[in-house]
């Protein structure tokens, strides 16, 4: 079994641990999330949830901050920067951390790597060393860190549900002719757009595939012209009538469609929880299985390493 497969299959165990490890948010504070790649997508997703709950939040890629100084005006008295790096050593994130600390902004580091630069140089660090991954591609640790970062807005232990959602994902994806599919589209709104962005990244990293991500109804405005019978659309649905109508339309073009949601092909979400960390499981399994169907080694993705050092 590959490291990637093991790390996807252990998500239930990780979520059992993060259920007791929630990051707190203070009233009167603003939160700035910084990261690269999957870590940026984590920040995007969490920032959307915080704003929905009226906690002011921003998200920036570390690269955009370095290249263009793309930061909101920050107040050291009220602003908190949350810097996410699985390895704790991504060059862009480490450099932005140094810049923020020099400006007096309180910094929180989030990483899986003990003794890393993020741990050593942040004012406070949340260490997910139990979610450390051998694989290059971020998989199970994404779900674990997301669960913790959602803090009080994800109060439910999702460990048992993770088993059911992963098994459902395996059944649905096993029915697909993956060798025939060569175009993968991920759709969702708000926090689910962050997960859709992550879905596109997983198919690029693991399976070297052509991908799109977008808001569901925006997909009608041009991008749908690229759909073929070899396209797969994964909709991170909120179950609205508009989204359901779009699903029907996309199927009419001959595309394969998987709906993830409370009434989806893969059921995620309940009255007690949006279960956002579980919505990444179908995506992880899809990327892994597509890579295997092409004879690729998902543990050694092309041109990639665990840490981007520049």
PDB file of C-alpha atoms in Angstrom:
ATOM      1  CA  UNK A   1       0.000   0.000   0.000  1.00  0.00           C
ATOM      2  CA  UNK A   2       1.336   3.434  -0.917  1.00  0.00           C
ATOM      3  CA  UNK A   3       1.942   6.131   1.673  1.00  0.00           C
ATOM      4  CA  UNK A   4      -0.734   8.249  -0.002  1.00  0.00           C
ATOM      5  CA  UNK A   5      -3.364   5.522   0.338  1.00  0.00           C
ATOM      6  CA  UNK A   6      -2.457   4.903   3.991  1.00  0.00           C
ATOM      7  CA  UNK A   7      -2.733   8.583   4.767  1.00  0.00           C
ATOM      8  CA  UNK A   8      -6.160   8.877   3.159  1.00  0.00           C
ATOM      9  CA  UNK A   9      -7.407   5.786   4.984  1.00  0.00           C
ATOM     10  CA  UNK A  10      -6.322   7.080   8.407  1.00  0.00           C
ATOM     11  CA  UNK A  11      -8.404  10.282   8.272  1.00  0.00           C
ATOM     12  CA  UNK A  12     -10.894   8.843  10.764  1.00  0.00           C
ATOM     13  CA  UNK A  13      -8.129   8.381  13.344  1.00  0.00           C
ATOM     14  CA  UNK A  14      -6.824  11.897  12.740  1.00  0.00           C
ATOM     15  CA  UNK A  15     -10.261  13.434  13.190  1.00  0.00           C
ATOM     16  CA  UNK A  16     -10.684  11.601  16.471  1.00  0.00           C
ATOM     17  CA  UNK A  17      -7.625  13.467  17.731  1.00  0.00           C
ATOM     18  CA  UNK A  18      -8.484  16.873  16.305  1.00  0.00           C
ATOM     19  CA  UNK A  19     -11.947  16.715  17.882  1.00  0.00           C
ATOM     20  CA  UNK A  20     -10.143  17.640  21.113  1.00  0.00           C
ATOM     21  CA  UNK A  21      -7.838  20.201  19.488  1.00  0.00           C
ATOM     22  CA  UNK A  22      -9.878  23.209  18.421  1.00  0.00           C
ATOM     23  CA  UNK A  23      -8.291  26.562  17.673  1.00  0.00           C
ATOM     24  CA  UNK A  24     -10.107  29.373  19.546  1.00  0.00           C
ATOM     25  CA  UNK A  25     -11.171  32.686  18.038  1.00  0.00           C
ATOM     26  CA  UNK A  26     -11.621  35.856  20.090  1.00  0.00           C
ATOM     27  CA  UNK A  27     -14.324  38.459  19.699  1.00  0.00           C
ATOM     28  CA  UNK A  28     -12.927  41.809  18.642  1.00  0.00           C
ATOM     29  CA  UNK A  29     -10.056  40.246  16.705  1.00  0.00           C
ATOM     30  CA  UNK A  30      -9.508  40.009  12.945  1.00  0.00           C
ATOM     31  CA  UNK A  31      -7.802  36.962  11.490  1.00  0.00           C
ATOM     32  CA  UNK A  32      -5.462  36.858   8.513  1.00  0.00           C
ATOM     33  CA  UNK A  33      -4.732  33.408   7.049  1.00  0.00           C
ATOM     34  CA  UNK A  34      -1.511  32.904   5.093  1.00  0.00           C
ATOM     35  CA  UNK A  35      -0.347  29.816   3.215  1.00  0.00           C
ATOM     36  CA  UNK A  36       0.740  28.300  -0.082  1.00  0.00           C
ATOM     37  CA  UNK A  37      -0.935  25.593  -2.158  1.00  0.00           C
ATOM     38  CA  UNK A  38      -3.129  23.347  -0.022  1.00  0.00           C
ATOM     39  CA  UNK A  39      -2.352  25.472   3.033  1.00  0.00           C
ATOM     40  CA  UNK A  40      -3.680  28.531   1.202  1.00  0.00           C
ATOM     41  CA  UNK A  41      -6.821  26.558   0.329  1.00  0.00           C
ATOM     42  CA  UNK A  42      -7.229  25.701   4.006  1.00  0.00           C
ATOM     43  CA  UNK A  43      -7.042  29.373   4.884  1.00  0.00           C
ATOM     44  CA  UNK A  44      -9.503  30.270   2.128  1.00  0.00           C
ATOM     45  CA  UNK A  45     -12.012  27.729   3.419  1.00  0.00           C
ATOM     46  CA  UNK A  46     -11.724  28.685   7.085  1.00  0.00           C
ATOM     47  CA  UNK A  47     -11.761  32.416   6.368  1.00  0.00           C
ATOM     48  CA  UNK A  48     -15.061  32.002   4.545  1.00  0.00           C
ATOM     49  CA  UNK A  49     -16.568  30.199   7.548  1.00  0.00           C
ATOM     50  CA  UNK A  50     -15.347  32.842  10.000  1.00  0.00           C
ATOM     51  CA  UNK A  51     -16.802  35.662   7.922  1.00  0.00           C
ATOM     52  CA  UNK A  52     -20.120  33.822   7.780  1.00  0.00           C
ATOM     53  CA  UNK A  53     -20.108  33.825  11.578  1.00  0.00           C
ATOM     54  CA  UNK A  54     -19.267  37.545  11.678  1.00  0.00           C
ATOM     55  CA  UNK A  55     -15.648  37.113  12.692  1.00  0.00           C
ATOM     56  CA  UNK A  56     -13.684  39.400  10.344  1.00  0.00           C
ATOM     57  CA  UNK A  57     -11.187  37.390   8.343  1.00  0.00           C
ATOM     58  CA  UNK A  58      -8.895  37.705   5.340  1.00  0.00           C
ATOM     59  CA  UNK A  59      -6.841  35.218   3.371  1.00  0.00           C
ATOM     60  CA  UNK A  60      -3.738  35.780   1.276  1.00  0.00           C
ATOM     61  CA  UNK A  61      -1.295  33.490  -0.452  1.00  0.00           C
ATOM     62  CA  UNK A  62       2.169  33.944   0.991  1.00  0.00           C
ATOM     63  CA  UNK A  63       3.500  34.419  -2.527  1.00  0.00           C
ATOM     64  CA  UNK A  64       1.179  37.350  -3.213  1.00  0.00           C
ATOM     65  CA  UNK A  65       2.330  39.040  -0.009  1.00  0.00           C
ATOM     66  CA  UNK A  66       5.984  38.672  -0.987  1.00  0.00           C
ATOM     67  CA  UNK A  67       5.531  39.678  -4.610  1.00  0.00           C
ATOM     68  CA  UNK A  68       3.029  42.530  -4.260  1.00  0.00           C
ATOM     69  CA  UNK A  69       2.767  43.288  -0.523  1.00  0.00           C
ATOM     70  CA  UNK A  70      -0.870  42.242  -0.843  1.00  0.00           C
ATOM     71  CA  UNK A  71      -1.880  42.770   2.778  1.00  0.00           C
ATOM     72  CA  UNK A  72      -4.789  44.593   4.395  1.00  0.00           C
ATOM     73  CA  UNK A  73      -3.898  47.387   6.808  1.00  0.00           C
ATOM     74  CA  UNK A  74      -3.029  45.549  10.000  1.00  0.00           C
ATOM     75  CA  UNK A  75      -3.393  46.672  13.604  1.00  0.00           C
ATOM     76  CA  UNK A  76      -1.184  44.823  16.117  1.00  0.00           C
ATOM     77  CA  UNK A  77      -3.827  45.452  18.788  1.00  0.00           C
ATOM     78  CA  UNK A  78      -6.638  43.627  17.013  1.00  0.00           C
ATOM     79  CA  UNK A  79      -5.194  41.513  14.201  1.00  0.00           C
ATOM     80  CA  UNK A  80      -3.942  37.934  14.380  1.00  0.00           C
ATOM     81  CA  UNK A  81      -2.061  36.206  11.565  1.00  0.00           C
ATOM     82  CA  UNK A  82      -2.470  32.440  11.155  1.00  0.00           C
ATOM     83  CA  UNK A  83       0.334  30.986   9.047  1.00  0.00           C
ATOM     84  CA  UNK A  84      -0.204  27.465   7.745  1.00  0.00           C
ATOM     85  CA  UNK A  85       2.548  25.207   6.405  1.00  0.00           C
ATOM     86  CA  UNK A  86       2.373  21.424   6.609  1.00  0.00           C
ATOM     87  CA  UNK A  87       6.168  21.127   6.793  1.00  0.00           C
ATOM     88  CA  UNK A  88       6.694  24.435   8.554  1.00  0.00           C
ATOM     89  CA  UNK A  89       9.398  25.379   6.073  1.00  0.00           C
ATOM     90  CA  UNK A  90       7.703  26.747   2.927  1.00  0.00           C
ATOM     91  CA  UNK A  91       9.955  29.672   2.032  1.00  0.00           C
ATOM     92  CA  UNK A  92       7.208  32.161   1.183  1.00  0.00           C
ATOM     93  CA  UNK A  93       5.292  31.470   4.392  1.00  0.00           C
ATOM     94  CA  UNK A  94       8.400  31.620   6.583  1.00  0.00           C
ATOM     95  CA  UNK A  95       9.406  34.972   5.059  1.00  0.00           C
ATOM     96  CA  UNK A  96       5.921  36.429   5.547  1.00  0.00           C
ATOM     97  CA  UNK A  97       5.949  35.212   9.152  1.00  0.00           C
ATOM     98  CA  UNK A  98       9.164  37.145   9.734  1.00  0.00           C
ATOM     99  CA  UNK A  99       7.678  40.276   8.152  1.00  0.00           C
ATOM    100  CA  UNK A 100       4.518  40.092  10.242  1.00  0.00           C
ATOM    101  CA  UNK A 101       6.349  39.537  13.505  1.00  0.00           C
ATOM    102  CA  UNK A 102       8.562  42.551  12.834  1.00  0.00           C
ATOM    103  CA  UNK A 103       5.407  44.616  12.320  1.00  0.00           C
ATOM    104  CA  UNK A 104       4.163  43.589  15.769  1.00  0.00           C
ATOM    105  CA  UNK A 105       1.251  41.430  14.599  1.00  0.00           C
ATOM    106  CA  UNK A 106       0.526  38.397  16.790  1.00  0.00           C
ATOM    107  CA  UNK A 107       1.271  35.208  14.864  1.00  0.00           C
ATOM    108  CA  UNK A 108      -0.085  31.680  15.142  1.00  0.00           C
ATOM    109  CA  UNK A 109       1.766  28.908  13.326  1.00  0.00           C
ATOM    110  CA  UNK A 110       0.018  25.756  12.129  1.00  0.00           C
ATOM    111  CA  UNK A 111       2.149  22.816  11.009  1.00  0.00           C
ATOM    112  CA  UNK A 112       2.738  19.065  11.208  1.00  0.00           C
ATOM    113  CA  UNK A 113       6.499  19.383  11.675  1.00  0.00           C
ATOM    114  CA  UNK A 114       7.980  19.866  15.130  1.00  0.00           C
ATOM    115  CA  UNK A 115      11.128  21.998  15.425  1.00  0.00           C
ATOM    116  CA  UNK A 116      10.270  23.725  12.141  1.00  0.00           C
ATOM    117  CA  UNK A 117      10.714  27.428  11.408  1.00  0.00           C
ATOM    118  CA  UNK A 118       6.978  28.004  11.790  1.00  0.00           C
ATOM    119  CA  UNK A 119       7.027  26.478  15.285  1.00  0.00           C
ATOM    120  CA  UNK A 120      10.180  28.286  16.371  1.00  0.00           C
ATOM    121  CA  UNK A 121       9.250  31.740  15.132  1.00  0.00           C
ATOM    122  CA  UNK A 122       5.497  32.047  15.736  1.00  0.00           C
ATOM    123  CA  UNK A 123       4.159  33.624  18.915  1.00  0.00           C
ATOM    124  CA  UNK A 124       2.026  30.522  19.351  1.00  0.00           C
ATOM    125  CA  UNK A 125       2.122  27.240  17.446  1.00  0.00           C
ATOM    126  CA  UNK A 126      -0.423  24.487  16.919  1.00  0.00           C
ATOM    127  CA  UNK A 127       1.472  21.302  16.160  1.00  0.00           C
ATOM    128  CA  UNK A 128      -0.224  18.436  14.318  1.00  0.00           C
ATOM    129  CA  UNK A 129       2.728  16.065  14.463  1.00  0.00           C
ATOM    130  CA  UNK A 130       0.344  13.093  14.712  1.00  0.00           C
ATOM    131  CA  UNK A 131      -0.798  14.017  11.183  1.00  0.00           C
ATOM    132  CA  UNK A 132       2.747  14.085   9.756  1.00  0.00           C
ATOM    133  CA  UNK A 133       2.759  12.624   6.245  1.00  0.00           C
ATOM    134  CA  UNK A 134       5.363  10.731   4.268  1.00  0.00           C
ATOM    135  CA  UNK A 135       3.601  11.508   0.997  1.00  0.00           C
ATOM    136  CA  UNK A 136       4.447  14.608  -1.022  1.00  0.00           C
ATOM    137  CA  UNK A 137       0.800  15.481  -1.657  1.00  0.00           C
ATOM    138  CA  UNK A 138      -1.154  16.832   1.320  1.00  0.00           C
ATOM    139  CA  UNK A 139      -4.050  14.436   1.976  1.00  0.00           C
ATOM    140  CA  UNK A 140      -5.263  13.344   5.412  1.00  0.00           C
ATOM    141  CA  UNK A 141      -3.571  16.209   7.200  1.00  0.00           C
ATOM    142  CA  UNK A 142      -5.723  18.640   5.191  1.00  0.00           C
ATOM    143  CA  UNK A 143      -8.883  17.200   6.754  1.00  0.00           C
ATOM    144  CA  UNK A 144      -7.328  17.134  10.224  1.00  0.00           C
ATOM    145  CA  UNK A 145      -6.051  20.704  10.176  1.00  0.00           C
ATOM    146  CA  UNK A 146      -9.312  21.953   8.680  1.00  0.00           C
ATOM    147  CA  UNK A 147     -11.241  20.280  11.501  1.00  0.00           C
ATOM    148  CA  UNK A 148      -9.117  22.025  14.128  1.00  0.00           C
ATOM    149  CA  UNK A 149      -9.072  25.405  12.378  1.00  0.00           C
ATOM    150  CA  UNK A 150     -12.860  25.468  12.236  1.00  0.00           C
ATOM    151  CA  UNK A 151     -12.759  25.603  16.024  1.00  0.00           C
ATOM    152  CA  UNK A 152     -16.147  26.175  17.664  1.00  0.00           C
ATOM    153  CA  UNK A 153     -17.875  26.101  14.291  1.00  0.00           C
ATOM    154  CA  UNK A 154     -17.183  22.383  13.895  1.00  0.00           C
ATOM    155  CA  UNK A 155     -17.935  20.970  17.361  1.00  0.00           C
ATOM    156  CA  UNK A 156     -18.796  17.410  16.294  1.00  0.00           C
ATOM    157  CA  UNK A 157     -16.391  14.453  16.412  1.00  0.00           C
ATOM    158  CA  UNK A 158     -16.371  13.352  12.769  1.00  0.00           C
ATOM    159  CA  UNK A 159     -14.287  10.214  13.230  1.00  0.00           C
ATOM    160  CA  UNK A 160     -17.061   7.655  12.708  1.00  0.00           C
ATOM    161  CA  UNK A 161     -18.684   9.660   9.934  1.00  0.00           C
ATOM    162  CA  UNK A 162     -15.333   9.775   8.135  1.00  0.00           C
ATOM    163  CA  UNK A 163     -15.373   5.990   7.813  1.00  0.00           C
ATOM    164  CA  UNK A 164     -18.827   6.044   6.226  1.00  0.00           C
ATOM    165  CA  UNK A 165     -18.042   8.920   3.861  1.00  0.00           C
ATOM    166  CA  UNK A 166     -14.791   7.363   2.685  1.00  0.00           C
ATOM    167  CA  UNK A 167     -16.500   4.020   2.058  1.00  0.00           C
ATOM    168  CA  UNK A 168     -19.267   5.766   0.105  1.00  0.00           C
ATOM    169  CA  UNK A 169     -16.628   7.642  -1.880  1.00  0.00           C
ATOM    170  CA  UNK A 170     -14.872   4.407  -2.753  1.00  0.00           C
ATOM    171  CA  UNK A 171     -18.130   2.826  -3.953  1.00  0.00           C
ATOM    172  CA  UNK A 172     -19.131   5.780  -6.122  1.00  0.00           C
ATOM    173  CA  UNK A 173     -15.681   6.235  -7.653  1.00  0.00           C
ATOM    174  CA  UNK A 174     -15.315   2.490  -8.315  1.00  0.00           C
ATOM    175  CA  UNK A 175     -18.273   2.746 -10.695  1.00  0.00           C
ATOM    176  CA  UNK A 176     -16.502   5.315 -12.876  1.00  0.00           C
ATOM    177  CA  UNK A 177     -14.488   4.467 -15.968  1.00  0.00           C
ATOM    178  CA  UNK A 178     -11.561   6.563 -14.823  1.00  0.00           C
ATOM    179  CA  UNK A 179      -9.379   5.707 -17.803  1.00  0.00           C
ATOM    180  CA  UNK A 180     -11.936   7.398 -20.054  1.00  0.00           C
ATOM    181  CA  UNK A 181     -12.122  10.605 -18.013  1.00  0.00           C
ATOM    182  CA  UNK A 182      -9.598  13.339 -18.762  1.00  0.00           C
ATOM    183  CA  UNK A 183     -11.211  16.582 -17.569  1.00  0.00           C
ATOM    184  CA  UNK A 184     -12.134  17.223 -13.936  1.00  0.00           C
ATOM    185  CA  UNK A 185     -14.271  20.112 -12.690  1.00  0.00           C
ATOM    186  CA  UNK A 186     -14.928  21.100  -9.065  1.00  0.00           C
ATOM    187  CA  UNK A 187     -17.760  23.465  -8.141  1.00  0.00           C
ATOM    188  CA  UNK A 188     -18.829  25.063  -4.860  1.00  0.00           C
ATOM    189  CA  UNK A 189     -19.722  28.315  -3.144  1.00  0.00           C
ATOM    190  CA  UNK A 190     -17.904  30.185  -0.376  1.00  0.00           C
ATOM    191  CA  UNK A 191     -16.075  27.685   1.866  1.00  0.00           C
ATOM    192  CA  UNK A 192     -16.946  25.000  -0.668  1.00  0.00           C
ATOM    193  CA  UNK A 193     -15.131  26.990  -3.353  1.00  0.00           C
ATOM    194  CA  UNK A 194     -12.008  26.618  -1.224  1.00  0.00           C
ATOM    195  CA  UNK A 195     -12.550  22.856  -1.172  1.00  0.00           C
ATOM    196  CA  UNK A 196     -13.205  22.895  -4.920  1.00  0.00           C
ATOM    197  CA  UNK A 197      -9.908  24.693  -5.453  1.00  0.00           C
ATOM    198  CA  UNK A 198      -8.246  22.004  -3.370  1.00  0.00           C
ATOM    199  CA  UNK A 199      -9.979  19.320  -5.440  1.00  0.00           C
ATOM    200  CA  UNK A 200      -8.537  20.749  -8.627  1.00  0.00           C
ATOM    201  CA  UNK A 201      -5.090  20.839  -7.041  1.00  0.00           C
ATOM    202  CA  UNK A 202      -5.289  17.176  -5.955  1.00  0.00           C
ATOM    203  CA  UNK A 203      -6.085  16.003  -9.496  1.00  0.00           C
ATOM    204  CA  UNK A 204      -3.217  18.082 -10.838  1.00  0.00           C
ATOM    205  CA  UNK A 205      -0.714  16.877  -8.259  1.00  0.00           C
ATOM    206  CA  UNK A 206      -1.539  13.186  -8.102  1.00  0.00           C
ATOM    207  CA  UNK A 207      -2.895  12.469 -11.574  1.00  0.00           C
ATOM    208  CA  UNK A 208      -1.488  15.286 -13.769  1.00  0.00           C
ATOM    209  CA  UNK A 209      -4.980  16.048 -15.070  1.00  0.00           C
ATOM    210  CA  UNK A 210      -6.674  18.984 -16.768  1.00  0.00           C
ATOM    211  CA  UNK A 211      -8.856  20.697 -14.157  1.00  0.00           C
ATOM    212  CA  UNK A 212     -11.239  23.582 -13.499  1.00  0.00           C
ATOM    213  CA  UNK A 213     -12.844  24.987 -10.374  1.00  0.00           C
ATOM    214  CA  UNK A 214     -15.561  27.597 -10.109  1.00  0.00           C
ATOM    215  CA  UNK A 215     -18.763  28.667  -8.409  1.00  0.00           C
ATOM    216  CA  UNK A 216     -21.618  26.433  -9.604  1.00  0.00           C
ATOM    217  CA  UNK A 217     -23.751  28.949 -11.491  1.00  0.00           C
ATOM    218  CA  UNK A 218     -20.693  30.798 -12.799  1.00  0.00           C
ATOM    219  CA  UNK A 219     -19.762  27.615 -14.638  1.00  0.00           C
ATOM    220  CA  UNK A 220     -22.579  28.333 -17.080  1.00  0.00           C
ATOM    221  CA  UNK A 221     -20.948  31.577 -18.145  1.00  0.00           C
ATOM    222  CA  UNK A 222     -18.322  30.239 -20.522  1.00  0.00           C
ATOM    223  CA  UNK A 223     -16.497  27.316 -18.870  1.00  0.00           C
ATOM    224  CA  UNK A 224     -19.240  24.780 -19.651  1.00  0.00           C
ATOM    225  CA  UNK A 225     -18.187  25.034 -23.303  1.00  0.00           C
ATOM    226  CA  UNK A 226     -15.260  22.738 -22.486  1.00  0.00           C
ATOM    227  CA  UNK A 227     -17.434  19.860 -21.231  1.00  0.00           C
ATOM    228  CA  UNK A 228     -17.326  16.554 -23.067  1.00  0.00           C
ATOM    229  CA  UNK A 229     -18.346  12.976 -22.377  1.00  0.00           C
ATOM    230  CA  UNK A 230     -14.860  12.603 -20.856  1.00  0.00           C
ATOM    231  CA  UNK A 231     -15.519  15.263 -18.207  1.00  0.00           C
ATOM    232  CA  UNK A 232     -16.281  14.615 -14.549  1.00  0.00           C
ATOM    233  CA  UNK A 233     -17.895  17.378 -12.497  1.00  0.00           C
ATOM    234  CA  UNK A 234     -17.818  17.107  -8.709  1.00  0.00           C
ATOM    235  CA  UNK A 235     -20.312  19.499  -7.140  1.00  0.00           C
ATOM    236  CA  UNK A 236     -19.823  20.439  -3.492  1.00  0.00           C
ATOM    237  CA  UNK A 237     -23.519  21.165  -3.165  1.00  0.00           C
ATOM    238  CA  UNK A 238     -25.553  23.098  -0.630  1.00  0.00           C
ATOM    239  CA  UNK A 239     -28.667  21.438  -2.035  1.00  0.00           C
ATOM    240  CA  UNK A 240     -30.269  24.533  -3.546  1.00  0.00           C
ATOM    241  CA  UNK A 241     -32.771  24.288  -6.388  1.00  0.00           C
ATOM    242  CA  UNK A 242     -30.404  26.297  -8.569  1.00  0.00           C
ATOM    243  CA  UNK A 243     -27.564  23.846  -7.984  1.00  0.00           C
ATOM    244  CA  UNK A 244     -29.849  20.880  -8.632  1.00  0.00           C
ATOM    245  CA  UNK A 245     -30.934  22.414 -11.936  1.00  0.00           C
ATOM    246  CA  UNK A 246     -27.299  22.900 -12.902  1.00  0.00           C
ATOM    247  CA  UNK A 247     -26.513  19.253 -12.158  1.00  0.00           C
ATOM    248  CA  UNK A 248     -29.343  18.203 -14.477  1.00  0.00           C
ATOM    249  CA  UNK A 249     -28.027  20.534 -17.177  1.00  0.00           C
ATOM    250  CA  UNK A 250     -24.442  19.268 -16.928  1.00  0.00           C
ATOM    251  CA  UNK A 251     -25.564  15.666 -17.200  1.00  0.00           C
ATOM    252  CA  UNK A 252     -27.429  16.678 -20.348  1.00  0.00           C
ATOM    253  CA  UNK A 253     -24.105  17.594 -21.955  1.00  0.00           C
ATOM    254  CA  UNK A 254     -22.878  14.049 -21.387  1.00  0.00           C
ATOM    255  CA  UNK A 255     -20.588  14.790 -18.452  1.00  0.00           C
ATOM    256  CA  UNK A 256     -20.292  12.521 -15.439  1.00  0.00           C
ATOM    257  CA  UNK A 257     -21.489  14.334 -12.312  1.00  0.00           C
ATOM    258  CA  UNK A 258     -20.924  13.490  -8.639  1.00  0.00           C
ATOM    259  CA  UNK A 259     -22.837  15.495  -6.041  1.00  0.00           C
ATOM    260  CA  UNK A 260     -21.401  15.745  -2.532  1.00  0.00           C
ATOM    261  CA  UNK A 261     -23.890  17.103   0.005  1.00  0.00           C
ATOM    262  CA  UNK A 262     -26.777  16.359   2.329  1.00  0.00           C
ATOM    263  CA  UNK A 263     -28.775  14.779  -0.507  1.00  0.00           C
ATOM    264  CA  UNK A 264     -25.874  13.898  -2.771  1.00  0.00           C
ATOM    265  CA  UNK A 265     -24.420  10.788  -4.352  1.00  0.00           C
ATOM    266  CA  UNK A 266     -22.018  10.961  -1.421  1.00  0.00           C
ATOM    267  CA  UNK A 267     -23.912  12.160   1.645  1.00  0.00           C
ATOM    268  CA  UNK A 268     -22.064  14.735   3.735  1.00  0.00           C
ATOM    269  CA  UNK A 269     -23.601  17.181   6.198  1.00  0.00           C
ATOM    270  CA  UNK A 270     -26.160  16.976   8.978  1.00  0.00           C
ATOM    271  CA  UNK A 271     -28.335  19.236  11.101  1.00  0.00           C
ATOM    272  CA  UNK A 272     -25.493  19.445  13.637  1.00  0.00           C
ATOM    273  CA  UNK A 273     -22.540  20.049  11.319  1.00  0.00           C
ATOM    274  CA  UNK A 274     -21.636  21.045   7.777  1.00  0.00           C
ATOM    275  CA  UNK A 275     -18.983  18.304   8.039  1.00  0.00           C
ATOM    276  CA  UNK A 276     -16.628  20.348   5.873  1.00  0.00           C
ATOM    277  CA  UNK A 277     -13.553  18.195   6.642  1.00  0.00           C
ATOM    278  CA  UNK A 278     -15.382  15.146   5.259  1.00  0.00           C
ATOM    279  CA  UNK A 279     -16.102  16.803   1.929  1.00  0.00           C
ATOM    280  CA  UNK A 280     -12.446  16.481   0.958  1.00  0.00           C
ATOM    281  CA  UNK A 281     -12.516  12.662   1.213  1.00  0.00           C
ATOM    282  CA  UNK A 282     -14.157  11.976  -2.189  1.00  0.00           C
ATOM    283  CA  UNK A 283     -11.653  14.352  -3.760  1.00  0.00           C
ATOM    284  CA  UNK A 284      -8.648  12.626  -2.202  1.00  0.00           C
ATOM    285  CA  UNK A 285      -9.834   9.190  -3.250  1.00  0.00           C
ATOM    286  CA  UNK A 286     -10.649  10.377  -6.769  1.00  0.00           C
ATOM    287  CA  UNK A 287      -7.187  11.853  -7.237  1.00  0.00           C
ATOM    288  CA  UNK A 288      -5.519   8.734  -5.885  1.00  0.00           C
ATOM    289  CA  UNK A 289      -7.537   6.330  -8.026  1.00  0.00           C
ATOM    290  CA  UNK A 290      -7.097   8.404 -11.174  1.00  0.00           C
ATOM    291  CA  UNK A 291      -3.338   8.350 -10.642  1.00  0.00           C
ATOM    292  CA  UNK A 292      -3.381   4.569 -10.190  1.00  0.00           C
ATOM    293  CA  UNK A 293      -5.504   4.139 -13.335  1.00  0.00           C
ATOM    294  CA  UNK A 294      -2.781   5.941 -15.316  1.00  0.00           C
ATOM    295  CA  UNK A 295       0.036   3.893 -13.839  1.00  0.00           C
ATOM    296  CA  UNK A 296       1.386   6.880 -11.905  1.00  0.00           C
ATOM    297  CA  UNK A 297       2.970   6.731  -8.470  1.00  0.00           C
ATOM    298  CA  UNK A 298       1.017   9.213  -6.299  1.00  0.00           C
ATOM    299  CA  UNK A 299       3.818   9.118  -3.728  1.00  0.00           C
ATOM    300  CA  UNK A 300       6.208  10.668  -6.258  1.00  0.00           C
ATOM    301  CA  UNK A 301       4.309  13.336  -8.212  1.00  0.00           C
ATOM    302  CA  UNK A 302       6.052  14.947 -11.150  1.00  0.00           C
ATOM    303  CA  UNK A 303       8.206  18.015 -10.407  1.00  0.00           C
ATOM    304  CA  UNK A 304       7.013  18.265  -6.791  1.00  0.00           C
ATOM    305  CA  UNK A 305       8.589  18.047  -3.342  1.00  0.00           C
ATOM    306  CA  UNK A 306       7.070  18.233   0.130  1.00  0.00           C
ATOM    307  CA  UNK A 307       8.473  21.699   0.737  1.00  0.00           C
ATOM    308  CA  UNK A 308       8.850  24.517  -1.772  1.00  0.00           C
ATOM    309  CA  UNK A 309      12.167  26.218  -1.040  1.00  0.00           C
ATOM    310  CA  UNK A 310      13.181  29.257  -3.069  1.00  0.00           C
TER     311      UNK A 310
END
